[in-house]
Amino acid sequence: MTFPLNEQEVLHAATDHVSAEVDGQLVMMSVERGRYYGLDEVGRRVWELLQQPIRLGDLLDTLVEEFEVGRDDCAADIMPFLASLAENDLLTMAD
Amino acid sequence: MPAEIDGATFRGPVYETGPQSFLFSMPGVVRCLVTGGEEIVYERAPGATDAEVGVFVFGSAFGALCHQRGLFPLHASTILLDGEAVAFVGRSGAGKSTLAATLVERGHRLLGDDMCVVWHDSARPEVATGPAALRLWQHALSGLGKDATGLDRVRAEMPKYYVPVEASDLPDRVPLRRVYALREARGRAPGIEHVLGLRAVNVLATNAYRHRFPRQMAATTQLFQLAALTAAAVDVALLVRPIGFEHLSEVYGMLEADWARPAVAKS
């Protein structure tokens, strides 16, 4: 997976993950790495949307609408998050 | 006693383990085989004392059994506070037993030293109660103004002693209410910092008893789930405090102040 991503790319959360809700946070474990992660509000929503294969462009559109942010800002904000998910084997490119 | 186990997911110099079997060997003391989260079989070496054998049977072997059975053991010293359990976690040598001894001196009852097994078979996480003894190094005993006369050694070659604590009639299980992670106040202001979410889960998972076992047993998912379940229901805090016997009163004061406030309300 090469960053920055093209908006036509179809992304999907890695199925091999484990998560739990703790104190209102979504905490996840990468089974591969054994490390734990916490997702904030935006991160949670992105993660939720990634549970089905979704085109990056559609993901951005949804977030822009729900969080009322500018599209460029949104893309700039979530790209590092997507990169970090990818780095931790939590994100795949759907075929 | 087999020389090795089939299907081991980890083989090391002292022990090897699979998902439901654990084989441990301490030359001159004991060999243990733990299977199915149900059974510990041990073979005592000639001349090994009960205390020496007990360190490993009630330590690593029992820890392996808990992980096999899907329980969540913490490496903790635990006391009773208003009918609920308060556990102190921290790396070996952090001062858990010494702090627990201080609390016992001030009238609190000890629920366990070294291991605290958390059960999740009812609405809230619970800790089982039973006979308990503190395990204290010579210098800790001295620091508390006690001496080691008449006490059994934990291991023959080390100045670490079992200090029995009065048995009491407690219910079989008490709810786990609070967990404090001991931290040294080095250049940081002492204080108690309550943590939530990911931080709380990390504190508990990293302080699991024999925390390397789950990965070695291919049980990391189970550890995560149990740590998360526990964190969601328990008040987890960092206890940042100055080290040294001269500070124990101050630390007790910090804890008392924290206990005067209700535990962070959890689901």
Tab-separated table of C-alpha atoms in Angstrom:
chain	number	residue	atom	x	y	z
A	1	MET	CA	0.000	0.000	0.000
A	2	THR	CA	1.556	3.323	-0.973
A	3	PHE	CA	0.634	6.644	0.571
A	4	PRO	CA	-0.838	9.110	-0.208
A	5	LEU	CA	-3.753	6.994	-1.363
A	6	ASN	CA	-5.783	7.544	-4.469
A	7	GLU	CA	-9.460	8.291	-3.750
A	8	GLN	CA	-10.482	5.431	-6.024
A	9	GLU	CA	-8.772	2.868	-3.802
A	10	VAL	CA	-11.168	0.547	-2.019
A	11	LEU	CA	-10.168	0.044	1.611
A	12	HIS	CA	-11.282	-2.528	4.151
A	13	ALA	CA	-10.487	-3.150	7.796
A	14	ALA	CA	-8.339	-6.207	8.375
A	15	THR	CA	-10.602	-8.989	9.598
A	16	ASP	CA	-7.977	-10.279	11.956
A	17	HIS	CA	-8.493	-7.729	14.705
A	18	VAL	CA	-9.942	-7.715	18.175
A	19	SER	CA	-11.619	-4.769	19.861
A	20	ALA	CA	-13.357	-3.803	23.084
A	21	GLU	CA	-15.184	-0.781	24.397
A	22	VAL	CA	-13.520	0.633	27.511
A	23	ASP	CA	-14.566	3.891	29.194
A	24	GLY	CA	-16.226	5.099	25.997
A	25	GLN	CA	-13.098	4.468	23.923
A	26	LEU	CA	-12.747	1.810	21.278
A	27	VAL	CA	-9.595	-0.115	22.124
A	28	MET	CA	-8.173	-2.484	19.550
A	29	MET	CA	-5.486	-5.087	19.342
A	30	SER	CA	-3.498	-5.975	16.275
A	31	VAL	CA	-3.379	-9.767	16.459
A	32	GLU	CA	-0.270	-9.796	14.330
A	33	ARG	CA	1.667	-7.301	16.413
A	34	GLY	CA	0.011	-7.863	19.791
A	35	ARG	CA	-0.089	-4.102	20.382
A	36	TYR	CA	-3.106	-2.157	21.605
A	37	TYR	CA	-4.589	1.034	20.124
A	38	GLY	CA	-7.238	3.491	21.240
A	39	LEU	CA	-9.491	5.267	18.783
A	40	ASP	CA	-11.093	8.642	19.362
A	41	GLU	CA	-14.419	9.726	17.935
A	42	VAL	CA	-13.254	10.245	14.376
A	43	GLY	CA	-11.040	7.165	14.481
A	44	ARG	CA	-13.967	5.068	15.667
A	45	ARG	CA	-16.181	6.297	12.863
A	46	VAL	CA	-13.489	5.647	10.265
A	47	TRP	CA	-13.010	2.179	11.705
A	48	GLU	CA	-16.758	1.548	11.613
A	49	LEU	CA	-16.937	2.628	7.969
A	50	LEU	CA	-14.003	0.390	7.117
A	51	GLN	CA	-15.863	-2.690	8.306
A	52	GLN	CA	-17.260	-2.905	4.773
A	53	PRO	CA	-15.072	-2.305	1.743
A	54	ILE	CA	-15.327	1.406	0.993
A	55	ARG	CA	-13.819	3.677	-1.594
A	56	LEU	CA	-11.567	6.280	0.021
A	57	GLY	CA	-13.516	9.066	-1.728
A	58	ASP	CA	-16.783	7.802	-0.221
A	59	LEU	CA	-15.167	7.539	3.193
A	60	LEU	CA	-14.105	11.175	2.988
A	61	ASP	CA	-17.549	12.271	1.783
A	62	THR	CA	-19.195	10.583	4.760
A	63	LEU	CA	-16.819	12.084	7.286
A	64	VAL	CA	-17.171	15.565	5.781
A	65	GLU	CA	-20.923	15.346	6.148
A	66	GLU	CA	-20.942	13.855	9.634
A	67	PHE	CA	-18.212	15.946	11.192
A	68	GLU	CA	-18.808	19.117	9.202
A	69	VAL	CA	-15.196	19.599	8.247
A	70	GLY	CA	-13.617	20.763	5.018
A	71	ARG	CA	-12.730	17.952	2.622
A	72	ASP	CA	-9.042	18.850	2.364
A	73	ASP	CA	-8.695	19.141	6.140
A	74	CYS	CA	-10.456	15.825	6.543
A	75	ALA	CA	-8.165	14.096	4.057
A	76	ALA	CA	-5.090	15.622	5.700
A	77	ASP	CA	-6.275	14.506	9.139
A	78	ILE	CA	-7.178	10.937	8.398
A	79	MET	CA	-4.336	10.017	6.059
A	80	PRO	CA	-1.812	9.559	8.909
A	81	PHE	CA	-4.407	7.484	10.751
A	82	LEU	CA	-4.948	5.255	7.714
A	83	ALA	CA	-1.193	4.971	7.267
A	84	SER	CA	-0.810	3.913	10.869
A	85	LEU	CA	-3.579	1.326	10.508
A	86	ALA	CA	-1.819	-0.010	7.433
A	87	GLU	CA	1.508	-0.101	9.224
A	88	ASN	CA	-0.060	-2.193	11.950
A	89	ASP	CA	-1.704	-4.637	9.566
A	90	LEU	CA	-5.168	-3.344	10.408
A	91	LEU	CA	-5.993	-2.025	6.929
A	92	THR	CA	-6.190	-3.841	3.640
A	93	MET	CA	-6.909	-2.880	0.051
A	94	ALA	CA	-10.063	-4.704	-0.991
A	95	ASP	CA	-9.751	-6.383	-4.368
B	1	MET	CA	6.999	-36.402	33.657
B	2	PRO	CA	7.681	-35.902	29.950
B	3	ALA	CA	10.950	-34.421	28.752
B	4	GLU	CA	9.083	-32.078	26.480
B	5	ILE	CA	5.541	-31.323	25.353
B	6	ASP	CA	4.007	-31.915	21.930
B	7	GLY	CA	2.828	-28.936	19.965
B	8	ALA	CA	4.794	-26.425	22.005
B	9	THR	CA	4.374	-22.866	20.745
B	10	PHE	CA	7.355	-21.733	22.794
B	11	ARG	CA	10.469	-23.526	24.036
B	12	GLY	CA	12.840	-21.773	26.438
B	13	PRO	CA	15.638	-22.857	28.767
B	14	VAL	CA	13.426	-23.092	31.860
B	15	TYR	CA	9.973	-23.808	30.464
B	16	GLU	CA	8.111	-24.622	27.312
B	17	THR	CA	4.449	-24.068	26.624
B	18	GLY	CA	1.603	-24.751	24.252
B	19	PRO	CA	-1.936	-23.413	24.381
B	20	GLN	CA	-3.007	-25.918	27.052
B	21	SER	CA	0.216	-27.400	28.352
B	22	PHE	CA	3.125	-25.958	30.277
B	23	LEU	CA	6.304	-27.775	31.318
B	24	PHE	CA	8.676	-26.139	33.784
B	25	SER	CA	12.016	-27.308	35.103
B	26	MET	CA	14.042	-25.722	37.944
B	27	PRO	CA	17.067	-27.965	38.530
B	28	GLY	CA	17.520	-29.029	42.117
B	29	VAL	CA	14.023	-27.942	43.042
B	30	VAL	CA	11.081	-29.129	40.974
B	31	ARG	CA	9.646	-30.012	37.595
B	32	CYS	CA	6.012	-29.140	36.858
B	33	LEU	CA	3.561	-30.100	34.139
B	34	VAL	CA	0.377	-28.033	33.912
B	35	THR	CA	-2.388	-29.129	31.557
B	36	GLY	CA	-5.858	-28.144	30.455
B	37	GLY	CA	-6.210	-25.380	33.020
B	38	GLU	CA	-7.055	-28.187	35.425
B	39	GLU	CA	-4.038	-30.090	36.632
B	40	ILE	CA	-0.579	-29.409	38.012
B	41	VAL	CA	1.714	-32.408	38.398
B	42	TYR	CA	5.049	-31.797	40.058
B	43	GLU	CA	8.170	-33.817	40.712
B	44	ARG	CA	10.216	-32.680	43.724
B	45	ALA	CA	14.014	-32.878	43.456
B	46	PRO	CA	15.748	-34.669	46.333
B	47	GLY	CA	16.248	-32.316	49.271
B	48	ALA	CA	13.981	-29.571	47.958
B	49	THR	CA	11.844	-28.030	50.729
B	50	ASP	CA	8.100	-27.316	50.601
B	51	ALA	CA	8.809	-23.600	50.545
B	52	GLU	CA	11.197	-23.905	47.598
B	53	VAL	CA	8.865	-26.164	45.641
B	54	GLY	CA	5.940	-23.900	46.538
B	55	VAL	CA	7.563	-20.867	44.930
B	56	PHE	CA	7.255	-22.497	41.520
B	57	VAL	CA	4.108	-24.561	41.964
B	58	PHE	CA	2.168	-21.589	43.357
B	59	GLY	CA	4.029	-19.184	41.098
B	60	SER	CA	4.695	-19.907	37.450
B	61	ALA	CA	2.805	-23.214	37.389
B	62	PHE	CA	-0.311	-21.738	38.927
B	63	GLY	CA	0.024	-18.695	36.684
B	64	ALA	CA	0.129	-20.948	33.632
B	65	LEU	CA	-2.934	-22.778	34.884
B	66	CYS	CA	-4.855	-19.512	35.228
B	67	HIS	CA	-3.963	-18.448	31.688
B	68	GLN	CA	-4.920	-21.904	30.389
B	69	ARG	CA	-8.268	-21.702	32.158
B	70	GLY	CA	-9.114	-18.287	30.766
B	71	LEU	CA	-8.761	-16.465	34.089
B	72	PHE	CA	-6.962	-13.149	34.441
B	73	PRO	CA	-4.134	-13.308	36.990
B	74	LEU	CA	-2.460	-10.025	37.968
B	75	HIS	CA	1.048	-9.739	39.388
B	76	ALA	CA	-0.210	-7.852	42.396
B	77	SER	CA	-0.415	-7.474	46.129
B	78	THR	CA	-4.025	-7.135	47.163
B	79	ILE	CA	-5.769	-5.792	50.248
B	80	LEU	CA	-9.351	-5.529	51.408
B	81	LEU	CA	-10.961	-2.091	51.622
B	82	ASP	CA	-14.603	-1.764	52.690
B	83	GLY	CA	-15.419	-5.254	51.489
B	84	GLU	CA	-13.746	-4.819	48.103
B	85	ALA	CA	-10.341	-5.682	46.717
B	86	VAL	CA	-7.654	-3.121	45.952
B	87	ALA	CA	-4.693	-4.459	43.989
B	88	PHE	CA	-1.229	-2.932	43.640
B	89	VAL	CA	0.672	-3.820	40.483
B	90	GLY	CA	4.176	-2.986	39.344
B	91	ARG	CA	7.359	-4.656	38.149
B	92	SER	CA	9.225	-6.967	40.522
B	93	GLY	CA	11.030	-4.865	43.088
B	94	ALA	CA	8.692	-1.895	42.679
B	95	GLY	CA	7.552	-2.201	46.289
B	96	LYS	CA	4.169	-3.948	46.102
B	97	SER	CA	4.769	-6.273	49.034
B	98	THR	CA	6.313	-3.510	51.151
B	99	LEU	CA	3.326	-1.259	50.498
B	100	ALA	CA	0.937	-4.114	51.267
B	101	ALA	CA	2.833	-4.764	54.517
B	102	THR	CA	2.425	-1.100	55.456
B	103	LEU	CA	-1.298	-1.333	54.813
B	104	VAL	CA	-1.555	-4.518	56.871
B	105	GLU	CA	0.223	-2.692	59.721
B	106	ARG	CA	-2.472	-0.042	59.530
B	107	GLY	CA	-5.234	-2.584	59.899
B	108	HIS	CA	-6.079	-3.616	56.370
B	109	ARG	CA	-6.444	-7.298	55.552
B	110	LEU	CA	-4.206	-8.942	53.007
B	111	LEU	CA	-5.958	-10.881	50.257
B	112	GLY	CA	-2.792	-11.940	48.485
B	113	ASP	CA	0.810	-11.139	47.697
B	114	ASP	CA	2.395	-11.893	44.316
B	115	MET	CA	-0.734	-13.090	42.479
B	116	CYS	CA	-4.295	-11.739	42.287
B	117	VAL	CA	-6.622	-13.907	40.210
B	118	VAL	CA	-9.533	-12.000	38.655
B	119	TRP	CA	-12.705	-13.939	37.843
B	120	HIS	CA	-15.255	-12.807	35.275
B	121	ASP	CA	-18.020	-15.305	35.910
B	122	SER	CA	-20.426	-12.857	37.515
B	123	ALA	CA	-21.652	-9.300	36.921
B	124	ARG	CA	-18.407	-7.715	38.178
B	125	PRO	CA	-14.793	-8.813	38.245
B	126	GLU	CA	-14.055	-10.634	41.498
B	127	VAL	CA	-11.029	-11.774	43.427
B	128	ALA	CA	-10.962	-15.055	45.322
B	129	THR	CA	-9.835	-14.951	48.946
B	130	GLY	CA	-7.744	-17.506	50.821
B	131	PRO	CA	-4.731	-17.903	53.118
B	132	ALA	CA	-2.095	-15.294	52.446
B	133	ALA	CA	1.472	-14.484	53.331
B	134	LEU	CA	3.613	-11.495	52.466
B	135	ARG	CA	6.938	-12.170	50.769
B	136	LEU	CA	9.441	-9.632	52.036
B	137	TRP	CA	13.141	-9.112	51.542
B	138	GLN	CA	15.356	-8.713	54.597
B	139	HIS	CA	15.803	-4.980	54.028
B	140	ALA	CA	12.051	-4.480	53.761
B	141	LEU	CA	11.524	-6.289	57.032
B	142	SER	CA	14.181	-4.091	58.631
B	143	GLY	CA	12.654	-0.990	57.079
B	144	LEU	CA	9.360	-1.926	58.704
B	145	GLY	CA	11.079	-2.478	62.029
B	146	LYS	CA	10.667	-6.251	62.031
B	147	ASP	CA	13.141	-9.094	62.016
B	148	ALA	CA	13.276	-12.430	60.257
B	149	THR	CA	13.614	-14.679	63.300
B	150	GLY	CA	11.426	-17.739	62.984
B	151	LEU	CA	10.261	-16.973	59.437
B	152	ASP	CA	10.547	-19.434	56.540
B	153	ARG	CA	12.695	-18.392	53.632
B	154	VAL	CA	11.011	-18.158	50.247
B	155	ARG	CA	14.127	-19.660	48.684
B	156	ALA	CA	17.000	-21.089	50.704
B	157	GLU	CA	19.719	-18.989	49.152
B	158	MET	CA	17.899	-15.653	49.280
B	159	PRO	CA	17.085	-13.365	52.225
B	160	LYS	CA	13.402	-13.246	51.347
B	161	TYR	CA	10.852	-14.427	53.870
B	162	TYR	CA	7.248	-15.488	54.156
B	163	VAL	CA	5.412	-13.350	56.696
B	164	PRO	CA	2.099	-15.009	57.473
B	165	VAL	CA	-0.874	-12.727	57.880
B	166	GLU	CA	-3.749	-13.608	60.169
B	167	ALA	CA	-6.349	-15.696	58.447
B	168	SER	CA	-9.805	-14.156	58.559
B	169	ASP	CA	-13.306	-15.219	57.681
B	170	LEU	CA	-13.912	-13.457	54.432
B	171	PRO	CA	-16.411	-14.351	51.708
B	172	ASP	CA	-14.987	-16.651	49.032
B	173	ARG	CA	-14.987	-13.807	46.528
B	174	VAL	CA	-14.898	-10.032	46.805
B	175	PRO	CA	-15.406	-7.523	43.969
B	176	LEU	CA	-12.267	-5.956	42.510
B	177	ARG	CA	-12.715	-2.207	42.827
B	178	ARG	CA	-9.351	-0.517	42.284
B	179	VAL	CA	-5.967	-1.239	40.762
B	180	TYR	CA	-2.964	1.013	41.419
B	181	ALA	CA	0.165	0.777	39.285
B	182	LEU	CA	3.239	1.693	41.318
B	183	ARG	CA	5.510	4.245	39.690
B	184	GLU	CA	8.584	6.002	40.993
B	185	ALA	CA	8.345	9.770	41.366
B	186	ARG	CA	11.707	10.600	39.817
B	187	GLY	CA	11.627	14.283	39.020
B	188	ARG	CA	7.827	14.065	38.817
B	189	ALA	CA	5.384	15.330	41.403
B	190	PRO	CA	3.966	12.488	43.498
B	191	GLY	CA	0.275	11.881	43.028
B	192	ILE	CA	-2.431	9.529	41.904
B	193	GLU	CA	-3.478	9.723	38.256
B	194	HIS	CA	-6.594	7.819	37.230
B	195	VAL	CA	-6.376	6.412	33.713
B	196	LEU	CA	-9.064	5.343	31.274
B	197	GLY	CA	-9.584	3.411	28.053
B	198	LEU	CA	-6.453	2.277	26.247
B	199	ARG	CA	-4.129	3.381	29.057
B	200	ALA	CA	-6.102	1.392	31.614
B	201	VAL	CA	-6.098	-1.688	29.381
B	202	ASN	CA	-2.346	-1.377	28.858
B	203	VAL	CA	-1.684	-1.074	32.605
B	204	LEU	CA	-3.618	-4.252	33.316
B	205	ALA	CA	-2.288	-6.295	30.378
B	206	THR	CA	1.342	-5.410	31.034
B	207	ASN	CA	0.886	-6.360	34.693
B	208	ALA	CA	-0.676	-9.746	34.061
B	209	TYR	CA	1.019	-12.475	36.088
B	210	ARG	CA	3.803	-13.949	33.935
B	211	HIS	CA	2.700	-11.512	31.244
B	212	ARG	CA	4.892	-13.217	28.621
B	213	PHE	CA	2.955	-16.492	28.889
B	214	PRO	CA	-0.092	-15.413	26.834
B	215	ARG	CA	1.993	-14.587	23.778
B	216	GLN	CA	3.995	-17.794	24.209
B	217	MET	CA	0.770	-19.796	24.592
B	218	ALA	CA	-0.825	-18.143	21.548
B	219	ALA	CA	-3.383	-16.542	23.870
B	220	THR	CA	-2.872	-12.825	23.203
B	221	THR	CA	-6.495	-12.314	22.176
B	222	GLN	CA	-7.683	-13.778	25.467
B	223	LEU	CA	-5.333	-11.546	27.438
B	224	PHE	CA	-6.548	-8.472	25.575
B	225	GLN	CA	-10.201	-9.347	26.120
B	226	LEU	CA	-9.767	-10.049	29.827
B	227	ALA	CA	-7.680	-6.917	30.369
B	228	ALA	CA	-10.289	-4.837	28.508
B	229	LEU	CA	-13.177	-6.410	30.420
B	230	THR	CA	-11.405	-5.716	33.709
B	231	ALA	CA	-10.431	-2.148	32.765
B	232	ALA	CA	-14.033	-1.401	31.828
B	233	ALA	CA	-15.224	-2.312	35.322
B	234	VAL	CA	-12.404	-1.259	37.648
B	235	ASP	CA	-10.836	2.055	38.692
B	236	VAL	CA	-7.270	1.990	37.338
B	237	ALA	CA	-4.757	4.575	38.530
B	238	LEU	CA	-1.033	5.301	38.552
B	239	LEU	CA	0.432	5.728	42.031
B	240	VAL	CA	3.431	7.999	41.507
B	241	ARG	CA	5.346	8.139	44.730
B	242	PRO	CA	8.776	8.707	46.261
B	243	ILE	CA	10.682	5.514	47.039
B	244	GLY	CA	12.056	4.852	50.490
B	245	PHE	CA	10.752	3.632	53.804
B	246	GLU	CA	10.728	7.187	55.140
B	247	HIS	CA	7.988	8.020	52.635
B	248	LEU	CA	5.577	5.198	53.447
B	249	SER	CA	3.400	7.401	55.682
B	250	GLU	CA	3.135	9.983	52.961
B	251	VAL	CA	2.124	7.304	50.450
B	252	TYR	CA	-0.477	5.979	52.829
B	253	GLY	CA	-1.836	9.511	53.142
B	254	MET	CA	-2.143	9.758	49.350
B	255	LEU	CA	-4.063	6.498	49.237
B	256	GLU	CA	-6.373	7.469	52.085
B	257	ALA	CA	-7.218	10.719	50.307
B	258	ASP	CA	-7.940	8.820	47.124
B	259	TRP	CA	-10.133	6.333	48.992
B	260	ALA	CA	-12.109	9.135	50.573
B	261	ARG	CA	-13.369	9.861	47.076
B	262	PRO	CA	-15.605	7.274	45.418
B	263	ALA	CA	-13.961	4.997	42.844
B	264	VAL	CA	-14.384	6.175	39.246
B	265	ALA	CA	-17.873	4.964	38.307
B	266	LYS	CA	-17.759	2.257	35.697
B	267	SER	CA	-20.360	0.206	33.834
